[in-house]
PDB file of C-alpha atoms in Angstrom:
ATOM      1  CA  UNK A   1     130.390  97.139  99.970  1.00  0.00           C
ATOM      2  CA  UNK A   2     131.353  96.029  96.469  1.00  0.00           C
ATOM      3  CA  UNK A   3     129.701  97.126  93.276  1.00  0.00           C
ATOM      4  CA  UNK A   4     128.412  93.698  92.282  1.00  0.00           C
ATOM      5  CA  UNK A   5     124.856  94.311  91.142  1.00  0.00           C
ATOM      6  CA  UNK A   6     122.012  92.658  89.288  1.00  0.00           C
ATOM      7  CA  UNK A   7     119.307  94.692  87.564  1.00  0.00           C
ATOM      8  CA  UNK A   8     115.851  93.511  88.577  1.00  0.00           C
ATOM      9  CA  UNK A   9     112.478  94.004  86.924  1.00  0.00           C
ATOM     10  CA  UNK A  10     110.334  96.049  89.270  1.00  0.00           C
ATOM     11  CA  UNK A  11     107.089  94.838  87.732  1.00  0.00           C
ATOM     12  CA  UNK A  12     107.750  91.179  88.566  1.00  0.00           C
ATOM     13  CA  UNK A  13     105.079  89.561  90.666  1.00  0.00           C
ATOM     14  CA  UNK A  14     102.628  92.462  90.223  1.00  0.00           C
ATOM     15  CA  UNK A  15      99.524  92.284  88.076  1.00  0.00           C
ATOM     16  CA  UNK A  16     100.175  93.380  84.520  1.00  0.00           C
ATOM     17  CA  UNK A  17      97.849  96.356  84.541  1.00  0.00           C
ATOM     18  CA  UNK A  18      99.838  97.870  87.396  1.00  0.00           C
ATOM     19  CA  UNK A  19     102.928  98.181  85.228  1.00  0.00           C
ATOM     20  CA  UNK A  20     101.020 100.066  82.563  1.00  0.00           C
ATOM     21  CA  UNK A  21     100.188 103.014  84.771  1.00  0.00           C
ATOM     22  CA  UNK A  22     102.050 106.191  83.916  1.00  0.00           C
ATOM     23  CA  UNK A  23     102.775 109.381  85.777  1.00  0.00           C
ATOM     24  CA  UNK A  24     101.284 112.171  83.719  1.00  0.00           C
ATOM     25  CA  UNK A  25     104.222 114.406  84.667  1.00  0.00           C
ATOM     26  CA  UNK A  26     106.860 112.137  83.098  1.00  0.00           C
ATOM     27  CA  UNK A  27     108.517 114.023  80.267  1.00  0.00           C
ATOM     28  CA  UNK A  28     109.973 112.336  77.154  1.00  0.00           C
ATOM     29  CA  UNK A  29     113.771 112.122  76.923  1.00  0.00           C
ATOM     30  CA  UNK A  30     114.178 111.550  80.645  1.00  0.00           C
ATOM     31  CA  UNK A  31     116.769 108.935  81.525  1.00  0.00           C
ATOM     32  CA  UNK A  32     115.380 105.699  82.963  1.00  0.00           C
ATOM     33  CA  UNK A  33     117.245 104.366  86.003  1.00  0.00           C
ATOM     34  CA  UNK A  34     117.041 100.697  87.027  1.00  0.00           C
ATOM     35  CA  UNK A  35     116.934  99.561  90.657  1.00  0.00           C
ATOM     36  CA  UNK A  36     119.977  97.498  91.539  1.00  0.00           C
ATOM     37  CA  UNK A  37     120.580  94.652  93.938  1.00  0.00           C
ATOM     38  CA  UNK A  38     123.771  95.187  95.919  1.00  0.00           C
ATOM     39  CA  UNK A  39     125.741  92.401  97.572  1.00  0.00           C
ATOM     40  CA  UNK A  40     127.085  93.350 100.982  1.00  0.00           C
ATOM     41  CA  UNK A  41     130.503  92.309 102.236  1.00  0.00           C
ATOM     42  CA  UNK A  42     128.974  91.915 105.701  1.00  0.00           C
ATOM     43  CA  UNK A  43     128.232  88.313 106.654  1.00  0.00           C
ATOM     44  CA  UNK A  44     125.657  87.206 109.199  1.00  0.00           C
ATOM     45  CA  UNK A  45     125.736  83.436 109.841  1.00  0.00           C
ATOM     46  CA  UNK A  46     122.556  81.589 110.848  1.00  0.00           C
ATOM     47  CA  UNK A  47     121.873  82.031 114.549  1.00  0.00           C
ATOM     48  CA  UNK A  48     119.724  80.651 117.316  1.00  0.00           C
ATOM     49  CA  UNK A  49     117.437  83.459 118.414  1.00  0.00           C
ATOM     50  CA  UNK A  50     115.252  84.029 121.431  1.00  0.00           C
ATOM     51  CA  UNK A  51     111.666  85.166 121.183  1.00  0.00           C
ATOM     52  CA  UNK A  52     110.246  87.605 123.697  1.00  0.00           C
ATOM     53  CA  UNK A  53     106.820  86.255 124.602  1.00  0.00           C
ATOM     54  CA  UNK A  54     103.756  88.318 125.384  1.00  0.00           C
ATOM     55  CA  UNK A  55     104.506  87.982 129.104  1.00  0.00           C
ATOM     56  CA  UNK A  56     108.139  89.108 128.567  1.00  0.00           C
ATOM     57  CA  UNK A  57     109.709  85.649 128.895  1.00  0.00           C
ATOM     58  CA  UNK A  58     112.580  84.582 126.616  1.00  0.00           C
ATOM     59  CA  UNK A  59     111.985  81.373 124.629  1.00  0.00           C
ATOM     60  CA  UNK A  60     114.486  79.837 122.208  1.00  0.00           C
ATOM     61  CA  UNK A  61     113.133  79.388 118.682  1.00  0.00           C
ATOM     62  CA  UNK A  62     112.842  75.944 117.119  1.00  0.00           C
ATOM     63  CA  UNK A  63     114.871  76.925 114.056  1.00  0.00           C
ATOM     64  CA  UNK A  64     117.860  79.124 113.377  1.00  0.00           C
ATOM     65  CA  UNK A  65     117.262  82.495 111.743  1.00  0.00           C
ATOM     66  CA  UNK A  66     119.312  83.880 108.862  1.00  0.00           C
ATOM     67  CA  UNK A  67     119.480  87.518 107.828  1.00  0.00           C
ATOM     68  CA  UNK A  68     118.833  87.585 104.103  1.00  0.00           C
ATOM     69  CA  UNK A  69     118.266  91.123 102.873  1.00  0.00           C
ATOM     70  CA  UNK A  70     117.668  94.780 103.618  1.00  0.00           C
ATOM     71  CA  UNK A  71     115.397  97.076 101.612  1.00  0.00           C
ATOM     72  CA  UNK A  72     115.679 100.818 102.134  1.00  0.00           C
ATOM     73  CA  UNK A  73     114.026 104.027 100.972  1.00  0.00           C
ATOM     74  CA  UNK A  74     115.961 107.237 100.345  1.00  0.00           C
ATOM     75  CA  UNK A  75     115.219 110.867 101.106  1.00  0.00           C
ATOM     76  CA  UNK A  76     114.478 113.634  98.587  1.00  0.00           C
ATOM     77  CA  UNK A  77     117.669 114.996  97.085  1.00  0.00           C
ATOM     78  CA  UNK A  78     119.520 111.702  97.313  1.00  0.00           C
ATOM     79  CA  UNK A  79     121.768 111.029  94.326  1.00  0.00           C
ATOM     80  CA  UNK A  80     120.790 107.335  94.290  1.00  0.00           C
ATOM     81  CA  UNK A  81     117.510 105.466  94.638  1.00  0.00           C
ATOM     82  CA  UNK A  82     116.672 103.036  97.404  1.00  0.00           C
ATOM     83  CA  UNK A  83     118.079  99.553  97.023  1.00  0.00           C
ATOM     84  CA  UNK A  84     117.892  95.936  98.036  1.00  0.00           C
ATOM     85  CA  UNK A  85     121.019  94.687  99.822  1.00  0.00           C
ATOM     86  CA  UNK A  86     121.655  90.928  99.978  1.00  0.00           C
ATOM     87  CA  UNK A  87     123.673  89.471 102.851  1.00  0.00           C
ATOM     88  CA  UNK A  88     124.433  86.281 100.965  1.00  0.00           C
ATOM     89  CA  UNK A  89     126.952  84.778  98.594  1.00  0.00           C
ATOM     90  CA  UNK A  90     127.809  87.031  95.688  1.00  0.00           C
ATOM     91  CA  UNK A  91     125.935  86.126  92.535  1.00  0.00           C
ATOM     92  CA  UNK A  92     123.103  84.274  94.229  1.00  0.00           C
ATOM     93  CA  UNK A  93     119.607  84.818  92.892  1.00  0.00           C
ATOM     94  CA  UNK A  94     117.224  87.031  94.856  1.00  0.00           C
ATOM     95  CA  UNK A  95     114.650  84.857  96.624  1.00  0.00           C
ATOM     96  CA  UNK A  96     110.987  85.512  97.283  1.00  0.00           C
ATOM     97  CA  UNK A  97     110.476  85.118 101.013  1.00  0.00           C
ATOM     98  CA  UNK A  98     106.953  85.033 102.446  1.00  0.00           C
ATOM     99  CA  UNK A  99     105.354  84.263 105.767  1.00  0.00           C
ATOM    100  CA  UNK A 100     103.713  80.844 106.075  1.00  0.00           C
ATOM    101  CA  UNK A 101     100.726  80.212 108.355  1.00  0.00           C
ATOM    102  CA  UNK A 102     102.387  77.031 109.614  1.00  0.00           C
ATOM    103  CA  UNK A 103     105.477  78.970 110.729  1.00  0.00           C
ATOM    104  CA  UNK A 104     103.587  81.651 112.630  1.00  0.00           C
ATOM    105  CA  UNK A 105     104.234  82.363 116.287  1.00  0.00           C
ATOM    106  CA  UNK A 106     101.631  82.433 119.055  1.00  0.00           C
ATOM    107  CA  UNK A 107      99.528  79.727 117.344  1.00  0.00           C
ATOM    108  CA  UNK A 108      97.498  82.079 115.149  1.00  0.00           C
ATOM    109  CA  UNK A 109      97.650  82.978 111.441  1.00  0.00           C
ATOM    110  CA  UNK A 110      97.141  86.642 112.351  1.00  0.00           C
ATOM    111  CA  UNK A 111     100.224  88.811 111.845  1.00  0.00           C
ATOM    112  CA  UNK A 112     101.788  90.261 114.977  1.00  0.00           C
ATOM    113  CA  UNK A 113     103.565  93.599 115.181  1.00  0.00           C
ATOM    114  CA  UNK A 114     105.668  95.450 117.731  1.00  0.00           C
ATOM    115  CA  UNK A 115     106.385  99.175 118.066  1.00  0.00           C
ATOM    116  CA  UNK A 116     109.468 100.164 120.063  1.00  0.00           C
ATOM    117  CA  UNK A 117     109.234 102.780 122.814  1.00  0.00           C
ATOM    118  CA  UNK A 118     112.927 102.874 123.788  1.00  0.00           C
ATOM    119  CA  UNK A 119     114.340 104.597 120.686  1.00  0.00           C
ATOM    120  CA  UNK A 120     112.087 107.633 120.124  1.00  0.00           C
ATOM    121  CA  UNK A 121     112.535 110.155 117.340  1.00  0.00           C
ATOM    122  CA  UNK A 122     114.304 113.276 118.549  1.00  0.00           C
ATOM    123  CA  UNK A 123     111.954 115.424 116.445  1.00  0.00           C
ATOM    124  CA  UNK A 124     108.602 113.839 117.390  1.00  0.00           C
ATOM    125  CA  UNK A 125     106.609 113.202 120.526  1.00  0.00           C
ATOM    126  CA  UNK A 126     106.506 109.437 121.238  1.00  0.00           C
ATOM    127  CA  UNK A 127     102.703 109.400 121.061  1.00  0.00           C
ATOM    128  CA  UNK A 128     102.737 111.028 117.612  1.00  0.00           C
ATOM    129  CA  UNK A 129     105.362 108.584 116.389  1.00  0.00           C
ATOM    130  CA  UNK A 130     103.428 105.565 117.608  1.00  0.00           C
ATOM    131  CA  UNK A 131     100.186 106.845 116.092  1.00  0.00           C
ATOM    132  CA  UNK A 132     101.812 107.351 112.679  1.00  0.00           C
ATOM    133  CA  UNK A 133     103.268 103.837 112.644  1.00  0.00           C
ATOM    134  CA  UNK A 134     100.030 102.253 113.865  1.00  0.00           C
ATOM    135  CA  UNK A 135      98.066 104.167 111.222  1.00  0.00           C
ATOM    136  CA  UNK A 136     100.323 102.754 108.511  1.00  0.00           C
ATOM    137  CA  UNK A 137      99.774  99.201 109.747  1.00  0.00           C
ATOM    138  CA  UNK A 138      96.009  99.672 109.894  1.00  0.00           C
ATOM    139  CA  UNK A 139      96.062 100.990 106.320  1.00  0.00           C
ATOM    140  CA  UNK A 140      97.548  97.706 105.101  1.00  0.00           C
ATOM    141  CA  UNK A 141      95.157  95.705 107.277  1.00  0.00           C
ATOM    142  CA  UNK A 142      92.253  97.598 105.736  1.00  0.00           C
ATOM    143  CA  UNK A 143      92.940  96.321 102.212  1.00  0.00           C
ATOM    144  CA  UNK A 144      89.650  94.681 101.223  1.00  0.00           C
ATOM    145  CA  UNK A 145      91.163  91.938  99.060  1.00  0.00           C
ATOM    146  CA  UNK A 146      92.410  89.886 102.008  1.00  0.00           C
ATOM    147  CA  UNK A 147      91.379  88.584 105.416  1.00  0.00           C
ATOM    148  CA  UNK A 148      94.706  89.660 106.896  1.00  0.00           C
ATOM    149  CA  UNK A 149      94.522  90.662 110.557  1.00  0.00           C
ATOM    150  CA  UNK A 150      97.268  92.479 112.448  1.00  0.00           C
ATOM    151  CA  UNK A 151      97.650  92.721 116.203  1.00  0.00           C
ATOM    152  CA  UNK A 152      99.999  94.468 118.635  1.00  0.00           C
ATOM    153  CA  UNK A 153     101.949  92.185 121.001  1.00  0.00           C
ATOM    154  CA  UNK A 154     102.369  95.020 123.491  1.00  0.00           C
ATOM    155  CA  UNK A 155     105.496  96.541 125.046  1.00  0.00           C
ATOM    156  CA  UNK A 156     108.764  94.758 125.794  1.00  0.00           C
ATOM    157  CA  UNK A 157     110.714  95.487 128.989  1.00  0.00           C
ATOM    158  CA  UNK A 158     113.874  96.385 127.053  1.00  0.00           C
ATOM    159  CA  UNK A 159     114.982  97.503 123.570  1.00  0.00           C
ATOM    160  CA  UNK A 160     115.163  94.560 121.147  1.00  0.00           C
ATOM    161  CA  UNK A 161     116.754  94.207 117.736  1.00  0.00           C
ATOM    162  CA  UNK A 162     119.056  91.561 116.323  1.00  0.00           C
ATOM    163  CA  UNK A 163     120.620  93.721 113.610  1.00  0.00           C
ATOM    164  CA  UNK A 164     121.081  96.600 116.060  1.00  0.00           C
ATOM    165  CA  UNK A 165     122.827  94.292 118.513  1.00  0.00           C
ATOM    166  CA  UNK A 166     125.103  92.713 115.908  1.00  0.00           C
ATOM    167  CA  UNK A 167     126.169  96.139 114.646  1.00  0.00           C
ATOM    168  CA  UNK A 168     127.073  97.264 118.148  1.00  0.00           C
ATOM    169  CA  UNK A 169     124.068  99.350 119.177  1.00  0.00           C
ATOM    170  CA  UNK A 170     122.528  98.777 122.640  1.00  0.00           C
ATOM    171  CA  UNK A 171     119.863  96.128 122.150  1.00  0.00           C
ATOM    172  CA  UNK A 172     118.755  92.703 123.335  1.00  0.00           C
ATOM    173  CA  UNK A 173     119.378  90.123 120.610  1.00  0.00           C
ATOM    174  CA  UNK A 174     115.806  88.838 120.424  1.00  0.00           C
ATOM    175  CA  UNK A 175     112.558  89.228 118.505  1.00  0.00           C
ATOM    176  CA  UNK A 176     108.927  89.276 119.517  1.00  0.00           C
ATOM    177  CA  UNK A 177     106.701  89.811 116.486  1.00  0.00           C
ATOM    178  CA  UNK A 178     106.416  89.101 112.779  1.00  0.00           C
ATOM    179  CA  UNK A 179     106.835  92.796 111.932  1.00  0.00           C
ATOM    180  CA  UNK A 180     108.953  94.824 114.319  1.00  0.00           C
ATOM    181  CA  UNK A 181     109.163  98.614 114.160  1.00  0.00           C
ATOM    182  CA  UNK A 182     112.276  99.031 116.282  1.00  0.00           C
ATOM    183  CA  UNK A 183     112.559 102.777 116.586  1.00  0.00           C
ATOM    184  CA  UNK A 184     114.876 105.542 115.460  1.00  0.00           C
ATOM    185  CA  UNK A 185     118.583 104.814 115.153  1.00  0.00           C
ATOM    186  CA  UNK A 186     121.498 107.266 114.943  1.00  0.00           C
ATOM    187  CA  UNK A 187     122.685 108.041 111.436  1.00  0.00           C
ATOM    188  CA  UNK A 188     125.810 105.910 111.827  1.00  0.00           C
ATOM    189  CA  UNK A 189     123.627 102.778 111.825  1.00  0.00           C
ATOM    190  CA  UNK A 190     122.705 103.404 108.182  1.00  0.00           C
ATOM    191  CA  UNK A 191     126.309 103.781 107.027  1.00  0.00           C
ATOM    192  CA  UNK A 192     126.551  99.991 107.293  1.00  0.00           C
ATOM    193  CA  UNK A 193     124.125  99.815 104.345  1.00  0.00           C
ATOM    194  CA  UNK A 194     125.615 102.430 102.040  1.00  0.00           C
ATOM    195  CA  UNK A 195     128.355 105.066 102.132  1.00  0.00           C
ATOM    196  CA  UNK A 196     126.773 108.230 103.468  1.00  0.00           C
ATOM    197  CA  UNK A 197     123.628 106.324 104.404  1.00  0.00           C
ATOM    198  CA  UNK A 198     123.172 108.551 107.439  1.00  0.00           C
ATOM    199  CA  UNK A 199     122.274 111.409 105.092  1.00  0.00           C
ATOM    200  CA  UNK A 200     120.224 109.521 102.497  1.00  0.00           C
ATOM    201  CA  UNK A 201     118.417 106.495 103.975  1.00  0.00           C
ATOM    202  CA  UNK A 202     115.108 107.250 105.695  1.00  0.00           C
ATOM    203  CA  UNK A 203     114.195 103.740 106.774  1.00  0.00           C
ATOM    204  CA  UNK A 204     115.156 100.122 106.233  1.00  0.00           C
ATOM    205  CA  UNK A 205     113.534  96.704 106.587  1.00  0.00           C
ATOM    206  CA  UNK A 206     115.645  93.610 107.300  1.00  0.00           C
ATOM    207  CA  UNK A 207     114.240  90.190 106.367  1.00  0.00           C
ATOM    208  CA  UNK A 208     115.157  87.016 108.257  1.00  0.00           C
ATOM    209  CA  UNK A 209     114.141  83.500 107.233  1.00  0.00           C
ATOM    210  CA  UNK A 210     114.193  80.167 109.035  1.00  0.00           C
ATOM    211  CA  UNK A 211     116.941  77.544 108.596  1.00  0.00           C
ATOM    212  CA  UNK A 212     116.513  73.907 109.679  1.00  0.00           C
ATOM    213  CA  UNK A 213     119.084  71.644 111.347  1.00  0.00           C
ATOM    214  CA  UNK A 214     120.529  70.725 107.927  1.00  0.00           C
ATOM    215  CA  UNK A 215     121.092  74.348 106.972  1.00  0.00           C
ATOM    216  CA  UNK A 216     118.221  74.361 104.477  1.00  0.00           C
ATOM    217  CA  UNK A 217     115.507  77.039 104.298  1.00  0.00           C
ATOM    218  CA  UNK A 218     112.282  76.015 106.019  1.00  0.00           C
ATOM    219  CA  UNK A 219     109.227  75.831 103.709  1.00  0.00           C
ATOM    220  CA  UNK A 220     106.373  74.481 105.810  1.00  0.00           C
ATOM    221  CA  UNK A 221     103.603  75.347 103.350  1.00  0.00           C
ATOM    222  CA  UNK A 222     105.498  73.900 100.343  1.00  0.00           C
ATOM    223  CA  UNK A 223     105.100  76.986  98.167  1.00  0.00           C
ATOM    224  CA  UNK A 224     108.709  76.861  96.998  1.00  0.00           C
ATOM    225  CA  UNK A 225     109.638  79.953  99.026  1.00  0.00           C
ATOM    226  CA  UNK A 226     111.645  80.144 102.245  1.00  0.00           C
ATOM    227  CA  UNK A 227     109.416  80.948 105.216  1.00  0.00           C
ATOM    228  CA  UNK A 228     109.956  84.440 106.576  1.00  0.00           C
ATOM    229  CA  UNK A 229     110.906  84.395 110.253  1.00  0.00           C
ATOM    230  CA  UNK A 230     110.418  88.064 111.110  1.00  0.00           C
ATOM    231  CA  UNK A 231     111.298  91.501 109.797  1.00  0.00           C
ATOM    232  CA  UNK A 232     113.050  94.342 111.607  1.00  0.00           C
ATOM    233  CA  UNK A 233     112.322  97.953 110.642  1.00  0.00           C
ATOM    234  CA  UNK A 234     114.490 100.901 111.686  1.00  0.00           C
ATOM    235  CA  UNK A 235     114.077 104.635 111.024  1.00  0.00           C
ATOM    236  CA  UNK A 236     116.866 107.213 110.687  1.00  0.00           C
ATOM    237  CA  UNK A 237     116.909 109.756 113.516  1.00  0.00           C
ATOM    238  CA  UNK A 238     119.280 111.942 111.504  1.00  0.00           C
ATOM    239  CA  UNK A 239     116.214 113.362 109.714  1.00  0.00           C
ATOM    240  CA  UNK A 240     113.502 115.681 110.960  1.00  0.00           C
ATOM    241  CA  UNK A 241     110.273 113.684 111.140  1.00  0.00           C
ATOM    242  CA  UNK A 242     106.764 115.112 111.220  1.00  0.00           C
ATOM    243  CA  UNK A 243     103.103 114.149 111.239  1.00  0.00           C
ATOM    244  CA  UNK A 244     101.850 117.547 110.041  1.00  0.00           C
ATOM    245  CA  UNK A 245     103.575 117.783 106.657  1.00  0.00           C
ATOM    246  CA  UNK A 246     106.321 120.144 107.830  1.00  0.00           C
ATOM    247  CA  UNK A 247     109.185 117.649 107.351  1.00  0.00           C
ATOM    248  CA  UNK A 248     109.551 113.990 106.291  1.00  0.00           C
ATOM    249  CA  UNK A 249     106.160 112.391 106.884  1.00  0.00           C
ATOM    250  CA  UNK A 250     106.599 109.437 109.222  1.00  0.00           C
ATOM    251  CA  UNK A 251     103.325 107.746 108.328  1.00  0.00           C
ATOM    252  CA  UNK A 252     104.320 107.725 104.641  1.00  0.00           C
ATOM    253  CA  UNK A 253     107.698 106.113 105.317  1.00  0.00           C
ATOM    254  CA  UNK A 254     106.163 103.692 107.832  1.00  0.00           C
ATOM    255  CA  UNK A 255     103.557 102.687 105.237  1.00  0.00           C
ATOM    256  CA  UNK A 256     106.422 101.915 102.842  1.00  0.00           C
ATOM    257  CA  UNK A 257     108.503  99.994 105.391  1.00  0.00           C
ATOM    258  CA  UNK A 258     105.558  98.019 106.740  1.00  0.00           C
ATOM    259  CA  UNK A 259     104.770  97.170 103.114  1.00  0.00           C
ATOM    260  CA  UNK A 260     108.181  95.484 103.088  1.00  0.00           C
ATOM    261  CA  UNK A 261     107.235  93.957 106.428  1.00  0.00           C
ATOM    262  CA  UNK A 262     104.304  92.362 104.604  1.00  0.00           C
ATOM    263  CA  UNK A 263     106.584  91.002 101.841  1.00  0.00           C
ATOM    264  CA  UNK A 264     106.145  93.743  99.226  1.00  0.00           C
ATOM    265  CA  UNK A 265     109.157  94.733  97.134  1.00  0.00           C
ATOM    266  CA  UNK A 266     110.021  98.099  95.631  1.00  0.00           C
ATOM    267  CA  UNK A 267     107.883  99.116  92.678  1.00  0.00           C
ATOM    268  CA  UNK A 268     107.989 101.724  89.929  1.00  0.00           C
ATOM    269  CA  UNK A 269     110.325 102.977  87.234  1.00  0.00           C
ATOM    270  CA  UNK A 270     112.696 105.783  88.172  1.00  0.00           C
ATOM    271  CA  UNK A 271     113.428 108.590  85.743  1.00  0.00           C
ATOM    272  CA  UNK A 272     116.180 111.166  86.099  1.00  0.00           C
ATOM    273  CA  UNK A 273     115.284 114.611  84.822  1.00  0.00           C
ATOM    274  CA  UNK A 274     117.705 116.829  82.967  1.00  0.00           C
ATOM    275  CA  UNK A 275     118.191 118.907  86.129  1.00  0.00           C
ATOM    276  CA  UNK A 276     119.200 115.773  88.022  1.00  0.00           C
ATOM    277  CA  UNK A 277     115.954 115.388  89.986  1.00  0.00           C
ATOM    278  CA  UNK A 278     114.344 111.954  90.254  1.00  0.00           C
ATOM    279  CA  UNK A 279     110.757 110.998  89.488  1.00  0.00           C
ATOM    280  CA  UNK A 280     108.932 107.668  89.738  1.00  0.00           C
ATOM    281  CA  UNK A 281     106.321 106.307  87.361  1.00  0.00           C
ATOM    282  CA  UNK A 282     103.848 105.258  88.554  1.00  0.00           C
ATOM    283  CA  UNK A 283     104.034 107.124  91.841  1.00  0.00           C
ATOM    284  CA  UNK A 284     103.388 104.560  94.569  1.00  0.00           C
ATOM    285  CA  UNK A 285     103.909 103.921  98.263  1.00  0.00           C
ATOM    286  CA  UNK A 286     106.429 101.209  97.392  1.00  0.00           C
ATOM    287  CA  UNK A 287     108.635 103.477  95.261  1.00  0.00           C
ATOM    288  CA  UNK A 288     112.259 103.246  96.401  1.00  0.00           C
ATOM    289  CA  UNK A 289     112.426 106.988  97.072  1.00  0.00           C
ATOM    290  CA  UNK A 290     110.350 109.460  99.084  1.00  0.00           C
ATOM    291  CA  UNK A 291     108.158 111.622  96.831  1.00  0.00           C
ATOM    292  CA  UNK A 292     106.012 113.400  99.396  1.00  0.00           C
ATOM    293  CA  UNK A 293     103.097 112.444 101.595  1.00  0.00           C
ATOM    294  CA  UNK A 294     101.333 109.180 100.652  1.00  0.00           C
ATOM    295  CA  UNK A 295      99.117 107.776 103.389  1.00  0.00           C
ATOM    296  CA  UNK A 296      96.749 105.739 101.220  1.00  0.00           C
ATOM    297  CA  UNK A 297      97.299 102.667  99.076  1.00  0.00           C
ATOM    298  CA  UNK A 298      97.031 103.184  95.325  1.00  0.00           C
ATOM    299  CA  UNK A 299      96.098 100.475  92.858  1.00  0.00           C
ATOM    300  CA  UNK A 300      99.693  99.439  92.107  1.00  0.00           C
ATOM    301  CA  UNK A 301     100.438  98.979  95.802  1.00  0.00           C
ATOM    302  CA  UNK A 302      97.102  97.222  96.288  1.00  0.00           C
ATOM    303  CA  UNK A 303      97.820  94.854  93.398  1.00  0.00           C
ATOM    304  CA  UNK A 304     101.122  93.873  94.978  1.00  0.00           C
ATOM    305  CA  UNK A 305      99.534  93.385  98.385  1.00  0.00           C
ATOM    306  CA  UNK A 306      96.652  91.314  97.020  1.00  0.00           C
ATOM    307  CA  UNK A 307      98.963  89.057  95.022  1.00  0.00           C
ATOM    308  CA  UNK A 308     100.599  88.065  98.326  1.00  0.00           C
ATOM    309  CA  UNK A 309      97.745  88.110 100.847  1.00  0.00           C
ATOM    310  CA  UNK A 310      94.470  87.464  98.984  1.00  0.00           C
ATOM    311  CA  UNK A 311      94.496  83.748  99.899  1.00  0.00           C
ATOM    312  CA  UNK A 312      95.882  84.092 103.424  1.00  0.00           C
ATOM    313  CA  UNK A 313      95.873  81.959 105.513  1.00  0.00           C
ATOM    314  CA  UNK A 314      95.138  79.281 102.882  1.00  0.00           C
ATOM    315  CA  UNK A 315      98.543  79.400 101.203  1.00  0.00           C
TER     316      UNK A 315
END
């Protein structure tokens, strides 16, 4: 991966008051660190993809799907913050990619999700893992500013995951839901995103968008943004996960990753203390680094969510 980067403003697209929040523990003279967009040398051409239907049939999608970006969160003690990785031509501008009601599967504007049962965490009981991920999804659904509804498509008869398959991990190259929580991958999976990613990246969300027969992004609702096809979320099994606060809190990380699944970007300014520790201001679920248990949505996260979903499905 080359060091071609663009600094991005983390307050873009969020209501102004959100950017004026401060963390009362931020100390003057701390060094501010900007999030960076990284361009990957990996290339993923547009591809025809199969959708796993609710009755486990495979149906070819109308459009091709293109992998556009990955957004990941890092563990405490990491020397770098989480980043956005673009799988596109170097120097291209970062795009805003949102779901469109007209592009939704299953003929409903409700958002579908899938939770894998074939790649369990080695440190958690499968039932605890599923509960934590479902809780995070229901937290986003419970935001009162929107009429967003989420529903589970149910189990698949095999492990799915397009990125996992392309990178050589056992998986069926297919998708089944808008937001797919595809389980816990070995640490080596995350080294494709960053050197040493196996020891720093907690979770990652990959965004795909639709491409038409001419190679152009599909924009069925004419909002000037490519229509999101689906998003794949993977968690790093190289870490000890917990639901009781003893290790990395899965529900917190799932809340962050499913925020990406619902089109939210990273948020917050990162400061580096004199001792080398990192601190975000304001502290938020969508910070690019893990700062402890956060299972509720604060006003900065809510502002970002509402700016995207308040008018759904009339967008």
